[in-house]
Amino acid sequence: MRTPVTTMNPDVLVVGGGIGGLSAAFALSRLGLRVRVLERAKEFGEVGAGLQLAPNCTRILDDYGLLDEAKTRGVVPGRMVMRDAVDGDELTALDLRDLERRYGFPYLVIHRSDLHALFLRACRDAGVELLTEQNVTGYGRHGDTATATTESGIVHEAGVVIAADGLHSVARTLFVDDEPVSSAYVAYRGTVPIEQVDRPVDLSEVVVHVGPQCHFVHYGLRGGALLNQVAVFRSAKALAGQDDWGTPDELDAAFARTGDSVRQGLPHMWRDKWWRMFDRDPIDTWVQGRIALLGDAAHPPLQYMAQGAIMAIEDGWVLAAHAERLRDANGVIDWAGTLSAYEAVRPEHCRRVLTTARAWGELWHLDGREREQRNRLLRARAVDDYSFIDWIYGPTALFPEDEAAMFEPIPLATADRADTIAS
């Protein structure tokens, strides 16, 4: 049933009721602003399985007063382990307890629907107006306001419109004429009650098996009651230009070379649905007048950095922080300054994540001699070497000068030079 629209215009209109939209709505509602969220579906909900939340996200959840509840809904693992999908050998690991000490906040894994429900309840408790069956098909700029128009002709107006309308964003067409970029990879997911798992699994670990043009991830959810699994592979049908790609027959063929510990997990994958993996090229302009992009509308990534939902949550936190900073004694927010500050810092950070995710995907899926080089370099990494993640897991930058320096990539060929020196 369509939710009725109130007559008073909100201060902020958020288009999209996913994790990014709801978290931004909650962040802005904490400033005492009237916030309305438009969701195109008949009810609020989230499709998918597990999410990994690194310290740059749990730091924000703590600021929101939501971290303790998130921890009760999820799992705080002790290690993250990368293994070779073919022979099962451990390549490298992170001590997540030490990581928490370094960054001040935990690494958490949680069901996507549980995190979404957490933000939905927080928005309801904060008085956010939540409307369903509002399919936005157009946007307008009108001086100090902006509008979003639904397919039924309803015009919503607010001082600011935040477009969190996802990978296929309507609002993005105001900024750039582009299309989602296919990676030719596809993901299968599956969650199974732990008592139905027919192989030994250490739920204190997040494990990723990296293999030739495929990888497999598993970790516990909901206090260890569920095992979450993700199988990702490159589709030969996609590379051949076929429309019907990513099908279950390709799943089995893609993992034929992997070891028993990986193949034993495949029967537990959902076979009736799969997720083709797209991103978009980074863009620098996210703001036009009083309309701003947020989340996947601005920066949809490939999943290899496990930062997609996190970047969306960071977007809302940064936006709200600048709105609070630029609010005068009478409570009036300088929205032009707020949106300018938001756009000054977030696009560059997200560009780094998008481009690094693409590179990490290539690294994970190597074969032949390059796979051997990668494995030697990963084995040589010290467990307490955080040089590759300091830039991403530290505090979210509010200003460009606060953005941490990137890591220095290590060429694969250095593995051969190291072997030569050692011999």
Tab-separated table of C-alpha atoms in Angstrom:
chain	number	residue	atom	x	y	z
A	1	MET	CA	0.000	0.000	0.000
A	2	ARG	CA	1.375	3.401	-1.006
A	3	THR	CA	2.421	5.530	1.975
A	4	PRO	CA	0.621	8.908	2.051
A	5	VAL	CA	2.669	12.072	1.491
A	6	THR	CA	2.592	14.818	4.098
A	7	THR	CA	1.897	18.376	2.911
A	8	MET	CA	4.950	20.045	4.468
A	9	ASN	CA	8.108	20.011	2.375
A	10	PRO	CA	11.071	18.373	4.105
A	11	ASP	CA	14.454	19.995	4.591
A	12	VAL	CA	16.122	17.027	2.889
A	13	LEU	CA	14.750	14.544	0.392
A	14	VAL	CA	16.577	11.245	-0.023
A	15	VAL	CA	15.775	9.179	-3.115
A	16	GLY	CA	16.481	5.521	-2.445
A	17	GLY	CA	15.799	3.468	0.659
A	18	GLY	CA	18.827	1.188	0.616
A	19	ILE	CA	21.630	1.197	3.155
A	20	GLY	CA	23.186	4.368	1.709
A	21	GLY	CA	19.927	6.306	1.593
A	22	LEU	CA	18.758	5.289	5.055
A	23	SER	CA	22.130	5.892	6.697
A	24	ALA	CA	22.319	9.385	5.150
A	25	ALA	CA	18.747	10.102	6.222
A	26	PHE	CA	19.533	9.062	9.771
A	27	ALA	CA	22.741	11.101	9.868
A	28	LEU	CA	20.926	14.247	8.730
A	29	SER	CA	17.940	13.667	11.022
A	30	ARG	CA	20.321	13.818	13.997
A	31	LEU	CA	20.746	17.513	13.196
A	32	GLY	CA	17.045	18.101	13.774
A	33	LEU	CA	16.275	18.280	10.057
A	34	ARG	CA	13.012	17.086	8.521
A	35	VAL	CA	14.035	14.228	6.241
A	36	ARG	CA	11.897	12.287	3.769
A	37	VAL	CA	13.006	9.048	2.072
A	38	LEU	CA	11.449	7.865	-1.195
A	39	GLU	CA	11.625	4.134	-1.896
A	40	ARG	CA	10.326	2.727	-5.179
A	41	ALA	CA	9.495	-0.747	-3.831
A	42	LYS	CA	6.308	-1.629	-1.996
A	43	GLU	CA	8.228	-1.980	1.237
A	44	PHE	CA	11.680	-1.264	2.579
A	45	GLY	CA	14.033	-4.211	2.369
A	46	GLU	CA	17.434	-5.385	1.193
A	47	VAL	CA	18.384	-8.315	-1.027
A	48	GLY	CA	21.657	-10.176	-0.609
A	49	ALA	CA	23.660	-11.930	2.055
A	50	GLY	CA	26.729	-10.915	4.044
A	51	LEU	CA	28.598	-7.632	4.346
A	52	GLN	CA	32.061	-6.980	5.727
A	53	LEU	CA	32.354	-3.775	7.736
A	54	ALA	CA	35.909	-2.544	8.246
A	55	PRO	CA	36.942	-0.092	10.996
A	56	ASN	CA	36.281	2.947	8.784
A	57	CYS	CA	32.612	1.910	8.947
A	58	THR	CA	32.309	0.580	12.502
A	59	ARG	CA	33.821	3.892	13.643
A	60	ILE	CA	30.772	5.631	12.117
A	61	LEU	CA	28.331	3.092	13.545
A	62	ASP	CA	29.829	3.828	16.957
A	63	ASP	CA	29.341	7.563	16.414
A	64	TYR	CA	25.695	6.859	15.558
A	65	GLY	CA	25.216	4.764	18.706
A	66	LEU	CA	24.507	1.671	16.591
A	67	LEU	CA	27.713	-0.360	16.887
A	68	ASP	CA	26.755	-2.442	19.916
A	69	GLU	CA	23.520	-3.579	18.294
A	70	ALA	CA	25.325	-4.283	15.015
A	71	LYS	CA	27.801	-6.485	16.886
A	72	THR	CA	24.984	-8.483	18.471
A	73	ARG	CA	23.468	-9.042	15.020
A	74	GLY	CA	26.748	-10.013	13.363
A	75	VAL	CA	30.078	-11.682	14.075
A	76	VAL	CA	33.374	-10.090	15.127
A	77	PRO	CA	35.939	-12.489	13.600
A	78	GLY	CA	39.482	-12.962	14.835
A	79	ARG	CA	41.334	-13.448	11.550
A	80	MET	CA	41.042	-12.726	7.846
A	81	VAL	CA	42.803	-15.362	5.790
A	82	MET	CA	43.649	-15.503	2.088
A	83	ARG	CA	44.222	-18.963	0.651
A	84	ASP	CA	45.058	-20.302	-2.785
A	85	ALA	CA	41.857	-21.779	-4.203
A	86	VAL	CA	43.724	-24.535	-6.057
A	87	ASP	CA	45.984	-26.035	-3.394
A	88	GLY	CA	44.380	-24.524	-0.276
A	89	ASP	CA	47.652	-23.105	1.060
A	90	GLU	CA	47.470	-20.057	3.315
A	91	LEU	CA	48.996	-17.056	1.547
A	92	THR	CA	48.578	-14.224	4.029
A	93	ALA	CA	46.406	-13.160	6.958
A	94	LEU	CA	45.274	-10.251	9.086
A	95	ASP	CA	45.006	-10.524	12.866
A	96	LEU	CA	41.680	-8.717	13.263
A	97	ARG	CA	42.115	-8.297	17.025
A	98	ASP	CA	45.381	-6.480	16.427
A	99	LEU	CA	43.697	-4.554	13.615
A	100	GLU	CA	41.060	-3.370	16.096
A	101	ARG	CA	43.775	-2.172	18.434
A	102	ARG	CA	45.461	-0.288	15.606
A	103	TYR	CA	42.357	1.468	14.253
A	104	GLY	CA	40.289	1.633	17.430
A	105	PHE	CA	37.237	-0.168	16.069
A	106	PRO	CA	36.426	-3.767	15.120
A	107	TYR	CA	36.091	-5.597	11.839
A	108	LEU	CA	32.516	-6.867	11.705
A	109	VAL	CA	30.581	-9.169	9.378
A	110	ILE	CA	26.801	-8.846	9.269
A	111	HIS	CA	23.870	-9.896	7.122
A	112	ARG	CA	22.978	-7.135	4.673
A	113	SER	CA	19.318	-7.272	5.672
A	114	ASP	CA	20.266	-6.938	9.352
A	115	LEU	CA	22.285	-3.779	8.731
A	116	HIS	CA	19.486	-2.367	6.585
A	117	ALA	CA	16.936	-3.155	9.313
A	118	LEU	CA	19.167	-1.432	11.865
A	119	PHE	CA	19.183	1.805	9.860
A	120	LEU	CA	15.480	1.511	9.060
A	121	ARG	CA	14.572	1.277	12.732
A	122	ALA	CA	16.947	4.136	13.563
A	123	CYS	CA	15.248	6.303	10.937
A	124	ARG	CA	11.796	5.473	12.260
A	125	ASP	CA	12.855	6.248	15.811
A	126	ALA	CA	14.325	9.569	14.620
A	127	GLY	CA	11.083	10.587	12.898
A	128	VAL	CA	12.294	10.260	9.311
A	129	GLU	CA	9.361	10.210	6.886
A	130	LEU	CA	9.535	6.919	4.978
A	131	LEU	CA	7.506	6.622	1.764
A	132	THR	CA	7.180	3.559	-0.448
A	133	GLU	CA	6.043	3.038	-4.063
A	134	GLN	CA	7.711	6.292	-5.084
A	135	ASN	CA	9.495	5.556	-8.354
A	136	VAL	CA	11.429	8.733	-9.152
A	137	THR	CA	11.818	9.375	-12.873
A	138	GLY	CA	13.044	12.974	-12.953
A	139	TYR	CA	14.838	15.690	-11.011
A	140	GLY	CA	14.697	19.471	-11.138
A	141	ARG	CA	16.776	22.395	-9.836
A	142	HIS	CA	15.012	25.537	-8.662
A	143	GLY	CA	17.408	27.990	-7.049
A	144	ASP	CA	17.541	27.191	-3.350
A	145	THR	CA	15.443	24.037	-3.708
A	146	ALA	CA	15.326	20.893	-5.809
A	147	THR	CA	12.619	18.434	-6.795
A	148	ALA	CA	12.167	14.764	-7.503
A	149	THR	CA	9.187	13.702	-9.614
A	150	THR	CA	7.680	10.211	-9.523
A	151	GLU	CA	6.234	8.269	-12.434
A	152	SER	CA	2.748	8.965	-11.048
A	153	GLY	CA	3.389	12.707	-11.307
A	154	ILE	CA	3.963	13.509	-7.634
A	155	VAL	CA	6.525	16.310	-7.206
A	156	HIS	CA	8.553	16.235	-3.991
A	157	GLU	CA	10.435	19.432	-3.155
A	158	ALA	CA	13.133	20.042	-0.552
A	159	GLY	CA	16.040	22.291	0.257
A	160	VAL	CA	18.368	19.469	-0.770
A	161	VAL	CA	17.781	16.281	-2.777
A	162	ILE	CA	20.160	13.387	-2.128
A	163	ALA	CA	20.058	10.853	-4.959
A	164	ALA	CA	20.938	7.464	-3.519
A	165	ASP	CA	19.210	5.624	-6.341
A	166	GLY	CA	21.798	2.959	-7.034
A	167	LEU	CA	23.793	1.547	-9.927
A	168	HIS	CA	21.138	2.484	-12.489
A	169	SER	CA	20.679	5.976	-11.060
A	170	VAL	CA	18.297	8.335	-12.851
A	171	ALA	CA	19.965	11.312	-11.209
A	172	ARG	CA	23.407	10.352	-12.524
A	173	THR	CA	22.219	11.156	-16.054
A	174	LEU	CA	22.203	14.826	-14.995
A	175	PHE	CA	25.965	14.596	-14.503
A	176	VAL	CA	27.335	12.208	-17.097
A	177	ASP	CA	26.229	10.132	-20.082
A	178	ASP	CA	27.663	6.753	-19.139
A	179	GLU	CA	26.634	3.158	-18.608
A	180	PRO	CA	27.526	0.468	-16.066
A	181	VAL	CA	30.750	-1.356	-16.957
A	182	SER	CA	30.522	-5.155	-17.058
A	183	SER	CA	33.414	-6.998	-15.432
A	184	ALA	CA	32.250	-10.287	-17.030
A	185	TYR	CA	32.313	-11.717	-13.504
A	186	VAL	CA	29.265	-13.074	-11.717
A	187	ALA	CA	28.605	-13.823	-8.041
A	188	TYR	CA	26.633	-16.674	-6.538
A	189	ARG	CA	25.681	-16.417	-2.894
A	190	GLY	CA	24.302	-18.726	-0.267
A	191	THR	CA	23.662	-18.697	3.452
A	192	VAL	CA	23.132	-21.990	5.241
A	193	PRO	CA	22.425	-22.866	8.894
A	194	ILE	CA	25.718	-23.905	10.412
A	195	GLU	CA	24.332	-27.288	11.500
A	196	GLN	CA	23.777	-28.140	7.828
A	197	VAL	CA	27.403	-27.481	6.862
A	198	ASP	CA	29.064	-30.800	6.039
A	199	ARG	CA	32.695	-29.771	6.408
A	200	PRO	CA	34.858	-28.225	9.150
A	201	VAL	CA	34.569	-24.407	9.191
A	202	ASP	CA	36.288	-22.004	11.575
A	203	LEU	CA	33.730	-19.240	12.180
A	204	SER	CA	36.372	-17.056	13.815
A	205	GLU	CA	37.838	-16.468	10.335
A	206	VAL	CA	36.854	-14.585	7.216
A	207	VAL	CA	38.364	-16.684	4.435
A	208	VAL	CA	38.886	-15.807	0.783
A	209	HIS	CA	40.208	-18.446	-1.620
A	210	VAL	CA	41.747	-16.757	-4.676
A	211	GLY	CA	41.987	-18.778	-7.865
A	212	PRO	CA	42.336	-18.622	-11.648
A	213	GLN	CA	39.490	-16.369	-12.801
A	214	CYS	CA	37.493	-17.228	-9.680
A	215	HIS	CA	37.394	-16.787	-5.933
A	216	PHE	CA	35.379	-18.137	-3.004
A	217	VAL	CA	34.613	-16.403	0.301
A	218	HIS	CA	33.036	-17.701	3.507
A	219	TYR	CA	32.383	-16.376	7.002
A	220	GLY	CA	29.841	-16.659	9.800
A	221	LEU	CA	26.755	-14.510	10.296
A	222	ARG	CA	24.188	-13.894	13.048
A	223	GLY	CA	26.391	-14.897	15.915
A	224	GLY	CA	27.660	-17.938	14.052
A	225	ALA	CA	24.196	-19.380	13.356
A	226	LEU	CA	24.699	-19.044	9.593
A	227	LEU	CA	27.558	-19.632	7.185
A	228	ASN	CA	27.709	-17.071	4.378
A	229	GLN	CA	29.380	-18.123	1.133
A	230	VAL	CA	30.133	-16.230	-2.071
A	231	ALA	CA	31.439	-17.800	-5.286
A	232	VAL	CA	32.644	-15.425	-8.014
A	233	PHE	CA	33.913	-16.352	-11.461
A	234	ARG	CA	34.599	-14.955	-14.906
A	235	SER	CA	31.926	-15.918	-17.404
A	236	ALA	CA	33.073	-17.283	-20.760
A	237	LYS	CA	29.592	-16.566	-22.116
A	238	ALA	CA	29.943	-12.902	-21.111
A	239	LEU	CA	33.292	-12.668	-22.878
A	240	ALA	CA	31.686	-14.211	-25.971
A	241	GLY	CA	28.989	-11.550	-25.944
A	242	GLN	CA	26.118	-13.900	-25.082
A	243	ASP	CA	23.101	-12.469	-23.270
A	244	ASP	CA	22.520	-15.540	-21.092
A	245	TRP	CA	25.676	-15.476	-19.012
A	246	GLY	CA	26.600	-16.476	-15.505
A	247	THR	CA	24.401	-19.568	-15.482
A	248	PRO	CA	24.850	-22.485	-13.020
A	249	ASP	CA	26.631	-24.666	-15.580
A	250	GLU	CA	29.317	-21.989	-15.774
A	251	LEU	CA	29.599	-21.927	-11.978
A	252	ASP	CA	30.542	-25.596	-11.822
A	253	ALA	CA	32.970	-25.355	-14.729
A	254	ALA	CA	34.695	-22.272	-13.308
A	255	PHE	CA	35.576	-24.018	-10.040
A	256	ALA	CA	36.576	-27.388	-11.527
A	257	ARG	CA	40.286	-26.720	-10.838
A	258	THR	CA	39.810	-25.626	-7.232
A	259	GLY	CA	40.499	-27.751	-4.182
A	260	ASP	CA	38.094	-29.772	-2.071
A	261	SER	CA	37.640	-27.046	0.551
A	262	VAL	CA	36.177	-24.783	-2.139
A	263	ARG	CA	34.209	-27.289	-4.198
A	264	GLN	CA	32.520	-28.685	-1.086
A	265	GLY	CA	30.877	-25.303	-0.578
A	266	LEU	CA	29.334	-25.068	-4.063
A	267	PRO	CA	26.286	-27.290	-3.375
A	268	HIS	CA	25.152	-24.742	-0.795
A	269	MET	CA	25.015	-21.847	-3.257
A	270	TRP	CA	21.647	-20.520	-4.397
A	271	ARG	CA	21.240	-21.772	-7.957
A	272	ASP	CA	18.119	-19.809	-8.884
A	273	LYS	CA	19.664	-16.330	-8.796
A	274	TRP	CA	23.025	-14.756	-9.415
A	275	TRP	CA	24.511	-11.278	-9.487
A	276	ARG	CA	26.353	-10.002	-12.547
A	277	MET	CA	29.110	-7.674	-11.447
A	278	PHE	CA	29.213	-4.127	-12.763
A	279	ASP	CA	30.847	-0.898	-11.710
A	280	ARG	CA	31.089	2.527	-13.356
A	281	ASP	CA	34.028	4.724	-14.189
A	282	PRO	CA	34.750	7.313	-11.481
A	283	ILE	CA	33.341	10.827	-11.877
A	284	ASP	CA	34.451	14.006	-10.125
A	285	THR	CA	31.190	15.977	-10.198
A	286	TRP	CA	28.525	14.827	-7.751
A	287	VAL	CA	26.642	18.089	-7.112
A	288	GLN	CA	24.426	20.254	-9.307
A	289	GLY	CA	22.660	23.050	-7.458
A	290	ARG	CA	20.844	21.386	-4.581
A	291	ILE	CA	21.044	17.860	-6.011
A	292	ALA	CA	23.821	15.529	-4.859
A	293	LEU	CA	24.705	11.943	-5.680
A	294	LEU	CA	25.431	9.438	-2.911
A	295	GLY	CA	26.413	5.781	-2.721
A	296	ASP	CA	26.239	3.604	-5.824
A	297	ALA	CA	24.639	6.442	-7.776
A	298	ALA	CA	28.011	8.185	-7.507
A	299	HIS	CA	30.545	5.368	-7.164
A	300	PRO	CA	29.385	1.768	-7.699
A	301	PRO	CA	32.465	-0.441	-7.163
A	302	LEU	CA	33.424	-4.010	-7.784
A	303	GLN	CA	33.364	-5.876	-4.481
A	304	TYR	CA	37.017	-6.781	-3.997
A	305	MET	CA	37.702	-4.070	-1.412
A	306	ALA	CA	34.471	-4.850	0.505
A	307	GLN	CA	33.855	-1.085	0.634
A	308	GLY	CA	30.663	-0.556	-1.407
A	309	ALA	CA	28.169	-0.172	1.425
A	310	ILE	CA	30.854	1.422	3.572
A	311	MET	CA	31.515	4.212	1.070
A	312	ALA	CA	27.789	4.981	0.982
A	313	ILE	CA	27.668	5.156	4.786
A	314	GLU	CA	30.747	7.377	4.783
A	315	ASP	CA	29.095	9.684	2.229
A	316	GLY	CA	26.166	10.348	4.537
A	317	TRP	CA	28.391	10.825	7.569
A	318	VAL	CA	30.591	13.346	5.748
A	319	LEU	CA	27.591	15.225	4.384
A	320	ALA	CA	26.004	15.487	7.829
A	321	ALA	CA	29.305	16.515	9.435
A	322	HIS	CA	29.682	19.440	7.042
A	323	ALA	CA	26.023	20.423	7.450
A	324	GLU	CA	26.547	20.576	11.201
A	325	ARG	CA	29.777	22.536	10.794
A	326	LEU	CA	28.094	25.087	8.512
A	327	ARG	CA	24.931	25.585	10.562
A	328	ASP	CA	24.578	29.074	12.040
A	329	ALA	CA	23.303	30.124	15.469
A	330	ASN	CA	19.733	30.144	14.158
A	331	GLY	CA	20.017	26.577	12.889
A	332	VAL	CA	20.192	27.591	9.219
A	333	ILE	CA	22.536	25.396	7.169
A	334	ASP	CA	24.711	26.787	4.399
A	335	TRP	CA	23.784	24.071	1.927
A	336	ALA	CA	25.892	25.470	-0.888
A	337	GLY	CA	28.950	25.323	1.337
A	338	THR	CA	27.987	21.907	2.695
A	339	LEU	CA	27.589	20.343	-0.727
A	340	SER	CA	30.770	21.980	-1.966
A	341	ALA	CA	32.731	20.567	0.979
A	342	TYR	CA	31.191	17.131	0.403
A	343	GLU	CA	32.153	17.192	-3.267
A	344	ALA	CA	35.653	18.425	-2.461
A	345	VAL	CA	36.572	15.283	-0.533
A	346	ARG	CA	34.431	12.277	-1.413
A	347	PRO	CA	34.937	11.804	-5.186
A	348	GLU	CA	38.711	11.461	-4.931
A	349	HIS	CA	38.518	8.963	-2.083
A	350	CYS	CA	35.940	6.874	-3.915
A	351	ARG	CA	37.936	7.061	-7.157
A	352	ARG	CA	40.826	5.456	-5.284
A	353	VAL	CA	38.598	2.672	-4.008
A	354	LEU	CA	37.021	1.988	-7.409
A	355	THR	CA	40.332	1.802	-9.251
A	356	THR	CA	42.000	-0.236	-6.496
A	357	ALA	CA	39.082	-2.680	-6.468
A	358	ARG	CA	39.564	-3.286	-10.175
A	359	ALA	CA	43.275	-3.902	-9.660
A	360	TRP	CA	42.688	-6.232	-6.705
A	361	GLY	CA	40.222	-8.229	-8.777
A	362	GLU	CA	42.910	-8.777	-11.383
A	363	LEU	CA	45.403	-9.772	-8.673
A	364	TRP	CA	43.040	-12.284	-7.071
A	365	HIS	CA	42.282	-14.065	-10.340
A	366	LEU	CA	45.758	-14.619	-11.773
A	367	ASP	CA	46.868	-17.929	-13.254
A	368	GLY	CA	50.107	-19.573	-14.350
A	369	ARG	CA	53.405	-17.865	-13.607
A	370	GLU	CA	51.707	-14.669	-12.408
A	371	ARG	CA	49.726	-16.661	-9.841
A	372	GLU	CA	52.972	-18.128	-8.528
A	373	GLN	CA	54.558	-14.653	-8.330
A	374	ARG	CA	51.548	-13.277	-6.466
A	375	ASN	CA	51.596	-16.168	-4.018
A	376	ARG	CA	55.290	-15.671	-3.225
A	377	LEU	CA	54.757	-11.972	-2.544
A	378	LEU	CA	51.751	-12.601	-0.326
A	379	ARG	CA	53.589	-15.256	1.682
A	380	ALA	CA	56.415	-12.791	2.275
A	381	ARG	CA	54.069	-10.185	3.808
A	382	ALA	CA	54.372	-9.811	7.593
A	383	VAL	CA	51.120	-10.324	9.483
A	384	ASP	CA	51.479	-6.886	11.108
A	385	ASP	CA	52.154	-5.060	7.832
A	386	TYR	CA	49.254	-2.598	7.471
A	387	SER	CA	50.803	-0.470	4.745
A	388	PHE	CA	48.251	-1.619	2.163
A	389	ILE	CA	45.178	-0.791	4.264
A	390	ASP	CA	46.120	2.230	6.391
A	391	TRP	CA	44.742	4.523	3.693
A	392	ILE	CA	41.308	2.901	3.783
A	393	TYR	CA	40.714	1.698	7.365
A	394	GLY	CA	41.680	4.907	9.145
A	395	PRO	CA	39.304	7.770	10.014
A	396	THR	CA	37.086	8.999	7.172
A	397	ALA	CA	38.468	12.274	5.810
A	398	LEU	CA	36.332	15.419	6.016
A	399	PHE	CA	38.755	17.543	4.001
A	400	PRO	CA	41.063	16.676	1.079
A	401	GLU	CA	44.172	17.339	3.128
A	402	ASP	CA	43.050	14.703	5.644
A	403	GLU	CA	42.993	11.938	3.025
A	404	ALA	CA	45.661	9.362	3.840
A	405	ALA	CA	48.412	8.624	1.353
A	406	MET	CA	47.975	5.595	-0.882
A	407	PHE	CA	50.174	2.520	-0.629
A	408	GLU	CA	53.005	1.848	-3.061
A	409	PRO	CA	52.137	-1.086	-5.379
A	410	ILE	CA	54.618	-3.950	-5.544
A	411	PRO	CA	55.199	-5.228	-9.103
A	412	LEU	CA	54.786	-8.974	-9.508
A	413	ALA	CA	58.231	-9.196	-11.105
A	414	THR	CA	59.850	-8.359	-7.768
A	415	ALA	CA	58.961	-11.898	-6.671
A	416	ASP	CA	61.403	-13.244	-9.272
A	417	ARG	CA	64.126	-10.809	-8.216
A	418	ALA	CA	63.656	-11.808	-4.585
A	419	ASP	CA	64.068	-15.461	-5.531
A	420	THR	CA	67.214	-14.684	-7.478
A	421	ILE	CA	68.743	-12.821	-4.529
A	422	ALA	CA	67.779	-15.610	-2.109
A	423	SER	CA	69.443	-18.244	-4.296
